[in-house]
Coordinates of C-alpha atoms in Angstrom, one line a residue:
Chain A
M14 CA 0.0 0.0 0.0
I15 CA 2.8 2.4 0.9
L16 CA 4.5 1.6 -2.4
L17 CA 1.3 2.3 -4.3
L18 CA 0.9 5.6 -2.5
L19 CA 4.4 6.7 -3.3
A20 CA 4.0 5.7 -6.9
C21 CA 0.9 7.8 -7.2
A22 CA 2.2 10.7 -5.2
G23 CA 2.8 13.0 -8.2
P24 CA 5.2 15.9 -8.7
E25 CA 4.9 17.3 -5.2
A26 CA 6.8 14.3 -3.9
V27 CA 10.0 15.8 -5.5
E28 CA 9.9 18.6 -2.9
D29 CA 10.7 15.9 -0.4
D30 CA 13.8 14.7 -2.3
P31 CA 16.6 14.8 0.2
F32 CA 19.1 15.4 -2.6
A33 CA 17.2 18.2 -4.3
G34 CA 19.3 21.3 -5.0
E35 CA 22.6 19.5 -4.5
G36 CA 24.9 19.1 -7.5
P37 CA 28.5 18.1 -8.0
D38 CA 31.1 20.4 -6.5
A39 CA 33.1 22.5 -8.8
L40 CA 36.3 20.8 -9.8
P41 CA 39.1 22.2 -7.7
L42 CA 42.0 23.3 -9.9
P43 CA 45.6 23.4 -8.8
D44 CA 47.4 26.7 -8.9
F45 CA 49.9 26.6 -11.6
S46 CA 50.4 30.4 -11.7
D47 CA 53.9 30.1 -10.3
V48 CA 54.9 27.6 -13.0
D49 CA 56.2 28.6 -16.5
L50 CA 54.2 26.1 -18.5
S51 CA 55.9 27.2 -21.7
A52 CA 59.3 26.4 -20.2
A53 CA 58.0 23.1 -18.9
A54 CA 56.6 22.1 -22.3
N55 CA 59.9 23.0 -23.9
D56 CA 61.8 20.9 -21.4
A57 CA 59.4 18.0 -21.9
L58 CA 59.8 18.1 -25.7
R59 CA 63.6 17.9 -25.3
R60 CA 63.3 14.9 -23.1
I61 CA 60.9 13.2 -25.5
V62 CA 63.2 13.7 -28.5
R63 CA 66.1 12.1 -26.5
L64 CA 64.0 9.2 -25.4
D65 CA 65.8 6.1 -26.6
T66 CA 67.4 2.9 -25.3
A67 CA 70.9 4.2 -25.1
A68 CA 71.1 4.7 -21.4
G69 CA 69.7 1.3 -20.6
W70 CA 71.9 -0.3 -23.2
A71 CA 74.9 1.3 -21.6
G72 CA 73.9 -0.3 -18.3
L73 CA 73.6 -3.7 -20.0
V74 CA 76.9 -3.4 -21.8
D75 CA 78.6 -2.4 -18.5
S76 CA 77.1 -5.4 -16.7
V77 CA 78.4 -7.8 -19.4
G78 CA 81.8 -6.2 -19.5
S79 CA 82.2 -6.4 -15.7
R80 CA 81.4 -10.1 -15.5
T81 CA 83.8 -12.7 -14.3
E82 CA 83.9 -16.4 -15.0
G83 CA 80.6 -17.9 -13.6
C84 CA 79.3 -14.6 -12.3
P85 CA 76.9 -14.0 -13.8
D86 CA 76.1 -17.2 -15.7
L87 CA 75.8 -16.7 -19.4
Y88 CA 73.1 -18.3 -21.5
A89 CA 72.5 -18.9 -25.2
G90 CA 68.9 -17.8 -25.6
T91 CA 66.5 -17.3 -22.7
P92 CA 67.8 -18.0 -19.2
D93 CA 64.4 -19.2 -18.1
G94 CA 61.8 -21.1 -20.1
D95 CA 59.0 -19.7 -18.0
L96 CA 59.5 -16.0 -19.0
D97 CA 56.4 -14.8 -20.9
E98 CA 58.5 -12.3 -22.8
L99 CA 60.8 -14.8 -24.3
D100 CA 60.4 -18.0 -26.3
E101 CA 62.4 -21.1 -25.7
D102 CA 64.1 -20.6 -29.0
S103 CA 64.9 -16.9 -28.6
P104 CA 68.0 -16.3 -30.6
G105 CA 69.8 -13.9 -28.3
L106 CA 72.1 -14.1 -25.4
S107 CA 71.5 -13.5 -21.7
W108 CA 72.9 -13.5 -18.2
S109 CA 71.1 -14.8 -15.2
D110 CA 72.4 -15.2 -11.6
T111 CA 72.4 -14.1 -8.0
C112 CA 76.1 -13.7 -7.3
T113 CA 78.9 -11.5 -6.3
T114 CA 82.2 -11.3 -8.1
S115 CA 85.5 -11.3 -6.2
A116 CA 85.7 -7.6 -7.1
G117 CA 82.5 -7.1 -5.0
R118 CA 80.1 -6.5 -7.9
S119 CA 76.7 -8.0 -7.3
Y120 CA 74.4 -9.3 -10.0
G121 CA 70.8 -10.2 -9.4
G122 CA 68.1 -11.2 -11.9
Y123 CA 68.5 -11.7 -15.6
A124 CA 69.2 -9.7 -18.7
Y125 CA 68.5 -10.9 -22.2
W126 CA 69.5 -9.2 -25.4
E127 CA 69.4 -9.6 -29.2
T128 CA 71.3 -7.6 -31.7
E129 CA 71.3 -7.4 -35.5
L130 CA 73.5 -5.4 -37.8
H131 CA 73.5 -5.4 -41.6
H132 CA 75.2 -3.1 -44.1
T133 CA 74.2 -3.1 -47.7
A134 CA 73.2 0.1 -49.4
G135 CA 72.7 1.6 -45.9
T136 CA 73.1 0.3 -42.4
E137 CA 70.3 -1.4 -40.5
G138 CA 70.5 -2.3 -36.8
R139 CA 68.3 -3.6 -34.1
R140 CA 68.7 -4.2 -30.4
R141 CA 66.2 -5.7 -27.9
I142 CA 66.5 -6.0 -24.2
V143 CA 64.3 -7.9 -21.8
A144 CA 65.5 -7.6 -18.3
Q145 CA 64.9 -7.6 -14.6
A146 CA 68.4 -7.0 -13.6
A147 CA 70.3 -5.2 -10.9
V148 CA 74.0 -4.7 -10.7
S149 CA 75.6 -3.0 -7.8
H150 CA 79.1 -2.3 -6.5
E151 CA 80.1 -1.3 -3.0
G152 CA 76.6 -0.3 -2.2
E153 CA 76.1 1.8 -5.3
L154 CA 73.5 0.8 -7.8
E155 CA 75.3 0.6 -11.1
S156 CA 72.3 -0.3 -13.2
W157 CA 68.7 -1.4 -12.8
L158 CA 66.7 -2.5 -15.8
K159 CA 63.2 -3.8 -15.6
G160 CA 61.0 -4.4 -18.5
E161 CA 61.5 -4.5 -22.2
A162 CA 62.9 -2.2 -24.9
E163 CA 63.6 -2.4 -28.6
E164 CA 65.2 0.0 -30.9
A165 CA 65.9 -0.2 -34.6
F166 CA 67.6 2.1 -37.0
L167 CA 68.3 2.6 -40.7
S168 CA 70.9 5.0 -41.9
S169 CA 72.1 5.9 -45.4
E170 CA 74.3 8.7 -46.6
G171 CA 73.6 11.0 -43.7
H172 CA 69.9 10.3 -43.4
W173 CA 68.6 8.1 -40.6
R174 CA 65.4 6.9 -38.9
R175 CA 65.1 5.4 -35.5
N176 CA 62.2 3.5 -34.1
V177 CA 62.0 3.1 -30.3
T178 CA 59.6 1.1 -28.2
V179 CA 60.2 1.1 -24.4
D180 CA 58.2 -0.3 -21.5
W181 CA 60.7 -0.3 -18.7
T182 CA 62.3 1.2 -15.7
V183 CA 66.0 2.3 -15.8
E184 CA 68.1 3.5 -13.0
G185 CA 71.8 3.5 -11.9
V186 CA 74.9 5.5 -12.2
V187 CA 76.0 3.8 -15.5
P188 CA 72.8 4.7 -17.4
E189 CA 72.9 8.2 -15.8
G190 CA 76.4 8.6 -17.3
A191 CA 74.8 7.8 -20.6
G192 CA 72.2 10.5 -20.4
L193 CA 69.5 9.0 -18.1
P194 CA 67.8 11.6 -15.9
T195 CA 69.1 11.6 -12.3
E196 CA 67.6 8.7 -10.3
G197 CA 66.2 7.2 -13.6
Y198 CA 62.7 6.9 -15.0
R199 CA 59.9 4.6 -15.8
A200 CA 58.9 5.0 -19.5
A201 CA 56.3 3.4 -21.8
A202 CA 56.5 5.0 -25.2
Q203 CA 56.8 4.6 -28.9
L204 CA 58.8 7.0 -31.1
E205 CA 59.8 7.3 -34.7
L206 CA 62.5 9.9 -35.2
T207 CA 63.9 10.9 -38.5
G208 CA 67.0 13.0 -38.8
G209 CA 70.0 13.9 -40.8
V210 CA 70.3 15.6 -44.1
L211 CA 66.9 15.0 -45.7
E212 CA 64.2 15.3 -43.1
E213 CA 63.6 16.0 -39.4
A214 CA 60.4 14.6 -37.9
L215 CA 59.1 12.9 -34.8
T216 CA 56.0 10.9 -34.2
G217 CA 55.3 9.3 -30.9
S218 CA 53.2 8.7 -27.9
G219 CA 53.6 7.5 -24.4
N220 CA 54.5 8.5 -20.9
V221 CA 57.6 9.1 -18.7
F222 CA 57.7 9.1 -15.0
L223 CA 60.9 10.8 -13.6
H224 CA 62.0 9.3 -10.4
G225 CA 64.2 12.2 -9.2
E226 CA 64.1 15.2 -11.5
R227 CA 61.3 17.7 -11.7
I228 CA 60.4 19.7 -14.7
E229 CA 60.3 23.4 -13.7
E230 CA 60.7 22.1 -10.1
R231 CA 57.1 20.9 -10.3
F232 CA 56.3 18.1 -12.8
D233 CA 57.4 14.6 -12.3
S234 CA 55.7 13.0 -15.4
I235 CA 55.1 13.6 -19.0
E236 CA 52.6 12.1 -21.4
F237 CA 52.4 12.9 -25.0
D238 CA 50.9 12.1 -28.4
L239 CA 52.8 14.2 -30.9
D240 CA 53.7 14.7 -34.5
I241 CA 56.5 17.2 -35.1
Q242 CA 57.7 18.2 -38.5
G243 CA 61.1 19.9 -38.5
E244 CA 62.2 22.5 -41.0
L245 CA 64.1 20.0 -43.0
G246 CA 61.8 18.1 -45.4
A247 CA 58.8 20.2 -44.5
G248 CA 56.1 20.7 -47.2
P249 CA 54.5 24.0 -48.0
E250 CA 51.4 23.2 -45.8
D251 CA 53.4 21.9 -42.8
C252 CA 53.6 23.9 -39.7
T253 CA 57.2 23.6 -38.3
A254 CA 56.6 26.0 -35.4
E255 CA 54.6 23.7 -33.2
P256 CA 53.6 20.0 -32.9
V257 CA 50.3 18.5 -33.7
G258 CA 49.0 16.7 -30.7
W259 CA 49.4 17.3 -27.0
I260 CA 51.8 17.2 -24.1
G261 CA 50.7 16.4 -20.5
L262 CA 52.6 17.4 -17.4
R263 CA 51.8 15.9 -14.0
D264 CA 52.7 17.3 -10.6
P265 CA 53.3 15.2 -7.5
D266 CA 49.7 15.7 -6.4
A267 CA 48.7 13.9 -9.6
H268 CA 47.2 17.1 -11.1
W269 CA 47.7 17.3 -14.9
A270 CA 48.2 20.2 -17.2
H271 CA 47.9 19.6 -20.9
I272 CA 48.9 21.7 -23.8
V273 CA 47.0 20.9 -26.9
F274 CA 48.2 21.9 -30.3
L275 CA 45.5 21.7 -32.9
P276 CA 46.1 21.0 -36.5
T277 CA 46.7 24.1 -38.7
A278 CA 45.0 22.7 -41.7
G279 CA 43.3 19.6 -43.1
D280 CA 39.9 18.2 -42.9
T281 CA 39.3 18.6 -39.1
G282 CA 37.3 21.7 -39.5
V283 CA 39.8 23.5 -37.3
D284 CA 42.4 25.9 -38.6
A285 CA 44.5 26.9 -35.7
A286 CA 47.4 29.4 -36.0
C287 CA 50.9 28.1 -36.6
D288 CA 52.4 30.2 -33.8
G289 CA 54.0 27.6 -31.5
C290 CA 51.3 28.1 -29.0
G291 CA 48.8 25.6 -27.7
T292 CA 45.7 25.7 -25.5
V293 CA 46.2 24.9 -21.8
F294 CA 43.9 22.5 -20.0
V295 CA 44.2 22.0 -16.3
R296 CA 42.5 18.8 -15.0
G297 CA 40.8 18.7 -18.3
V298 CA 39.4 22.2 -18.0
E299 CA 40.3 24.7 -20.7
Q300 CA 42.1 27.8 -19.4
D301 CA 42.1 31.3 -20.8
F302 CA 45.8 31.3 -21.6
E303 CA 48.2 29.5 -23.8
A304 CA 51.7 27.9 -23.5
C305 CA 54.2 28.2 -26.3
V306 CA 57.0 26.0 -27.4
D307 CA 60.2 26.8 -29.3
L308 CA 61.3 24.0 -31.6
D309 CA 64.6 25.6 -32.6
G310 CA 67.4 23.1 -32.1
L311 CA 65.1 20.3 -31.1
F312 CA 66.3 17.8 -33.6
E313 CA 69.9 18.7 -33.0
L314 CA 69.5 16.9 -29.7
A315 CA 68.9 13.6 -31.5
S316 CA 72.1 11.9 -32.5
E317 CA 72.6 9.6 -35.5
P318 CA 72.6 5.9 -34.4
A319 CA 76.0 4.3 -34.3
A320 CA 76.5 0.8 -35.6
K321 CA 78.8 -0.1 -32.7
D322 CA 75.9 0.3 -30.3
Y323 CA 74.0 -2.5 -32.0
V324 CA 76.5 -5.2 -31.3
L325 CA 77.1 -7.0 -27.9
S326 CA 78.8 -10.2 -28.6
L327 CA 80.2 -12.7 -26.0
R328 CA 82.6 -14.0 -28.6
D329 CA 86.0 -14.8 -27.2
P330 CA 88.4 -15.9 -29.9
G331 CA 90.2 -18.3 -27.6
S332 CA 93.5 -19.7 -28.3
A333 CA 95.0 -20.9 -31.6
P334 CA 95.0 -24.5 -32.5
Chain B
M23 CA 33.5 29.5 -20.9
A24 CA 35.2 26.5 -19.5
R25 CA 34.9 23.4 -21.5
S26 CA 36.1 19.9 -20.7
V27 CA 38.1 17.7 -22.9
V28 CA 38.8 14.0 -22.9
I29 CA 42.4 13.1 -23.5
V30 CA 43.1 9.5 -24.2
G31 CA 45.6 8.1 -21.8
L32 CA 45.1 10.6 -19.1
L33 CA 44.0 7.9 -16.7
A34 CA 46.8 5.6 -17.6
C35 CA 49.3 7.7 -15.7
S36 CA 47.2 9.7 -13.3
G37 CA 48.4 8.6 -10.0
Q38 CA 51.7 8.6 -8.1
E39 CA 53.7 5.6 -9.1
P40 CA 53.9 3.2 -6.3
D41 CA 57.1 2.9 -4.4
G42 CA 59.3 0.4 -6.1
V43 CA 62.6 -0.5 -7.5
L44 CA 65.3 1.5 -5.7
P45 CA 67.7 -1.0 -4.3
T46 CA 69.4 0.9 -1.6
E47 CA 72.5 0.5 0.5
E48 CA 70.3 -0.3 3.5
G49 CA 68.9 -3.3 1.8
L50 CA 68.0 -4.2 -1.7
R51 CA 64.3 -4.2 -2.4
V52 CA 62.6 -5.7 -5.4
E53 CA 59.9 -3.9 -7.3
D54 CA 56.6 -5.7 -7.1
T55 CA 55.9 -6.9 -10.6
G56 CA 53.1 -9.3 -9.9
S57 CA 54.6 -11.8 -12.3
S58 CA 58.0 -13.0 -11.2
S59 CA 60.4 -12.5 -8.4
V60 CA 64.1 -11.9 -8.3
I61 CA 66.2 -12.1 -5.2
L62 CA 69.1 -9.6 -5.3
D63 CA 72.4 -10.8 -4.0
T64 CA 74.0 -8.7 -1.4
G65 CA 76.6 -11.0 -0.1
P66 CA 79.1 -13.6 -1.3
D67 CA 77.0 -16.6 -0.4
T68 CA 73.2 -16.5 -0.4
G69 CA 72.9 -20.1 -1.3
L70 CA 71.2 -19.0 -4.5
N71 CA 74.2 -18.7 -6.6
G72 CA 73.5 -21.9 -8.5
D73 CA 74.7 -23.0 -11.9
P74 CA 72.6 -23.4 -15.0
E75 CA 70.6 -26.6 -15.1
H76 CA 71.9 -27.3 -18.6
F77 CA 74.9 -26.4 -20.6
L78 CA 75.5 -25.9 -24.3
F79 CA 79.0 -26.7 -25.6
L80 CA 79.9 -25.1 -28.9
Y81 CA 82.8 -26.2 -31.1
Q82 CA 84.1 -24.9 -34.4
T83 CA 87.1 -25.8 -36.4
G84 CA 88.1 -24.7 -39.9
L85 CA 90.7 -24.1 -42.5
W86 CA 91.3 -21.5 -45.2
E87 CA 93.4 -22.3 -48.2
M88 CA 94.4 -19.1 -49.9
S89 CA 95.7 -18.4 -53.4
P90 CA 97.6 -17.6 -55.4
F91 CA 100.6 -19.3 -53.9
G92 CA 102.6 -16.9 -51.7
G93 CA 100.1 -14.1 -52.1
P94 CA 99.0 -11.4 -52.5
Y95 CA 95.9 -13.4 -52.0
T96 CA 92.8 -13.0 -54.2
H97 CA 90.8 -16.1 -53.4
V98 CA 90.2 -18.4 -50.5
V99 CA 88.4 -21.8 -50.3
G100 CA 87.9 -23.8 -47.1
E101 CA 85.6 -25.5 -44.7
I102 CA 84.2 -25.0 -41.2
E103 CA 82.7 -27.8 -39.1
A104 CA 80.5 -26.9 -36.2
W105 CA 79.1 -29.0 -33.4
E106 CA 76.8 -28.3 -30.4
Y107 CA 76.4 -30.6 -27.5
L108 CA 73.8 -30.4 -24.7
D109 CA 75.3 -31.2 -21.3
E110 CA 78.2 -33.2 -22.8
E111 CA 81.6 -32.1 -23.9
R112 CA 82.8 -33.1 -27.3
P113 CA 85.0 -36.2 -27.0
R114 CA 88.6 -35.5 -27.7
R115 CA 89.8 -36.5 -31.1
D116 CA 93.0 -36.2 -32.9
S117 CA 91.3 -34.5 -35.8
A118 CA 88.0 -32.9 -36.7
D119 CA 86.3 -36.2 -37.3
T120 CA 82.6 -36.5 -37.9
A121 CA 80.8 -37.3 -34.6
E122 CA 79.6 -40.8 -34.1
P123 CA 76.0 -41.5 -34.7
D124 CA 73.9 -41.2 -31.5
E125 CA 76.8 -39.5 -29.8
P126 CA 75.6 -38.4 -26.3
G127 CA 74.4 -34.8 -26.2
L128 CA 75.0 -34.0 -29.8
I129 CA 72.2 -31.7 -31.0
C130 CA 73.8 -30.0 -34.0
E131 CA 76.5 -31.0 -36.5
T132 CA 77.1 -29.0 -39.6
T133 CA 79.7 -28.6 -42.3
W134 CA 80.1 -25.4 -44.3
A135 CA 82.0 -24.9 -47.5
L136 CA 83.7 -21.5 -47.8
V137 CA 84.5 -19.7 -51.0
G138 CA 85.8 -16.1 -50.9
T139 CA 87.4 -13.3 -52.8
A140 CA 89.7 -10.6 -51.6
S141 CA 87.9 -7.7 -49.9
E142 CA 88.9 -4.1 -50.4
E143 CA 87.7 -3.4 -46.9
L144 CA 90.4 -4.3 -44.4
C145 CA 90.5 -4.3 -40.6
P146 CA 93.0 -1.7 -39.4
A147 CA 95.6 -4.2 -38.4
C148 CA 94.9 -6.8 -41.0
E149 CA 97.2 -8.0 -43.8
F150 CA 94.3 -9.2 -46.0
A151 CA 90.6 -9.8 -45.9
F152 CA 88.0 -11.8 -47.8
D153 CA 84.3 -11.7 -48.4
I154 CA 83.4 -15.4 -47.8
E155 CA 80.2 -17.2 -48.8
Y156 CA 79.0 -19.9 -46.4
T157 CA 77.3 -22.9 -47.9
L158 CA 75.9 -25.6 -45.7
V159 CA 77.0 -28.8 -47.3
A160 CA 76.3 -31.3 -44.6
G161 CA 74.1 -31.5 -41.5
D162 CA 71.0 -29.5 -40.3
D163 CA 71.5 -26.1 -38.8
E164 CA 68.0 -25.8 -37.6
P165 CA 68.7 -27.2 -34.1
C166 CA 71.9 -25.1 -33.7
R167 CA 71.7 -22.5 -30.9
D168 CA 74.9 -20.4 -31.7
P169 CA 73.5 -16.9 -32.3
D170 CA 76.5 -16.1 -34.5
L171 CA 76.1 -19.1 -36.9
P172 CA 75.4 -17.8 -40.4
A173 CA 72.6 -18.9 -42.7
S174 CA 73.6 -20.8 -45.8
G175 CA 74.3 -18.3 -48.6
D176 CA 75.4 -15.6 -46.3
V177 CA 78.5 -13.6 -47.3
L178 CA 80.6 -12.5 -44.3
R179 CA 83.8 -10.5 -44.2
F180 CA 86.9 -11.7 -42.3
G181 CA 90.4 -10.4 -42.1
W182 CA 93.8 -11.8 -40.9
N183 CA 95.6 -9.9 -38.2
E184 CA 99.1 -11.3 -38.3
T185 CA 100.2 -9.4 -35.2
D186 CA 97.6 -10.8 -32.9
R187 CA 97.3 -14.1 -34.8
V188 CA 93.6 -13.7 -35.0
I189 CA 90.9 -13.7 -37.7
E190 CA 88.7 -10.7 -37.3
H191 CA 85.1 -10.4 -38.4
D192 CA 83.5 -7.3 -39.8
V193 CA 80.2 -7.7 -37.9
G194 CA 77.3 -6.9 -40.1
G195 CA 79.6 -5.7 -42.8
A196 CA 79.4 -2.3 -41.1
G197 CA 83.1 -1.8 -40.5
L198 CA 82.9 -3.0 -37.0
W199 CA 85.8 -5.5 -36.7
M200 CA 85.9 -8.0 -33.8
P201 CA 88.3 -10.8 -33.0
W202 CA 86.6 -14.0 -34.0
W203 CA 89.0 -16.9 -34.2
A204 CA 92.5 -17.4 -32.9
A205 CA 94.4 -19.0 -35.8
T206 CA 97.6 -20.5 -36.9
R207 CA 99.1 -19.7 -40.3
A208 CA 101.2 -22.2 -42.2
G209 CA 102.2 -20.9 -45.6
D210 CA 99.0 -20.2 -47.5
D211 CA 96.8 -21.9 -45.0
L212 CA 95.1 -20.7 -41.9
A213 CA 93.7 -23.2 -39.4
F214 CA 91.4 -22.0 -36.6
E215 CA 89.1 -23.4 -34.0
W216 CA 86.9 -22.1 -31.3
S217 CA 84.9 -23.4 -28.4
A218 CA 82.5 -22.0 -25.8
R219 CA 80.1 -23.0 -23.1
F220 CA 76.8 -21.4 -22.2
G221 CA 73.9 -22.1 -20.0
V222 CA 70.9 -23.1 -22.0
V223 CA 67.2 -23.9 -21.6
P224 CA 66.6 -26.9 -23.8
E225 CA 63.7 -26.9 -26.1
E226 CA 61.1 -29.4 -25.2
D227 CA 61.9 -31.8 -28.0
E228 CA 65.6 -31.9 -27.1

């Protein structure tokens, strides 16, 4: 009976709604007024263009070069048949151990790598690392690699292209010596970078979490989805003053600021200015100001891949017969 | 007027990354991966410093015969034999004899014919170099695990470093020369051999 009465109560019943008049609170926005978002975006762009596997590779090379007989144990192929990332017939080499050398260098975990290098008309190389490996010496972390990374390049007559896929954490003094940010990072990203004498361009997406460094003393993470066309190789319709896409910056309170660069032409119905500036969104809310980037010199930060960095052999020629 | 946007991926990285990694001097900690665990060694004897469960023993022996007599050399012919054994060392023999059928542990036995011509590209310390084509003439290379074993038909570049008495290999043909075989030269012949031991995870059918 009560249910029936309620069902037939009519509109006046709304006046008794205990939630009437209450809506969601306005989204509290962080105060970024003391942060130079343009400088932060420029810093982030320069970190993105240098995102490759070189620092982690340096850690791996050092760990292999510092080995002693039996520490760590070396394997042809995967060191463990139960690793999801590696097949039993994986063609590379690896080390796996929990040991300390007589020199006091400790190895823990495993590191697997594959390399390829071919030279015909141009030079092609590829390197892949799958690791969960720590190497330390006298209490200092020399390298820590966890995850998977792959990088391939093609170079010919001063023109080159590099494809990078990373999903890993890298730390340690050896990778830092090879350009890793202080205290390392966690990165999951894909990049295609073209450089040299014919074209400069970058296409990529992903995120980077900086373990120690802060961008503009505020942001610890970057996420991005970008296409950037450099001056070299640009067509008449290309905008070389700004990317197409967006850059996100996160502060330690997990508040994000995004700078969105709309296309300057095409079939999107939008025709934004090619002025280097993008619209700022804070926690997804559009702001009434912009942040601007300067792409001058950006591609000069990316170095041409070197063939020697795509070989890591355990070949010991031994003694003559 | 404020307007909201949806940005793909925003949520994927929206929180403080959990504490992890960071092996420290006070005690090495391991990042929680949820998939596998690794114990990091901090001392000389944790009881976990075990050997691989299985070993792969690799052996190669070969000969170059160079011509014309006395040089300068323009051509080379020769042969390489390669064996791989699982958990067994190759029995000592006086020469590079063919392995016995059903020899314990033998998983790979191949013979490669070598034919080469002089290369214009030389290693810095080399007296001469050849571009050498490998042709598999006996055996099956499918079960071989040596990552440096070529495919039949590959053309690889090698040079002779008389000072170090080593054959160097131009890896990938990219001008990156590495010591490959220690060798002994006798007149117009170069004899070389190589062996190595690695841990290995046998494939299920081995």
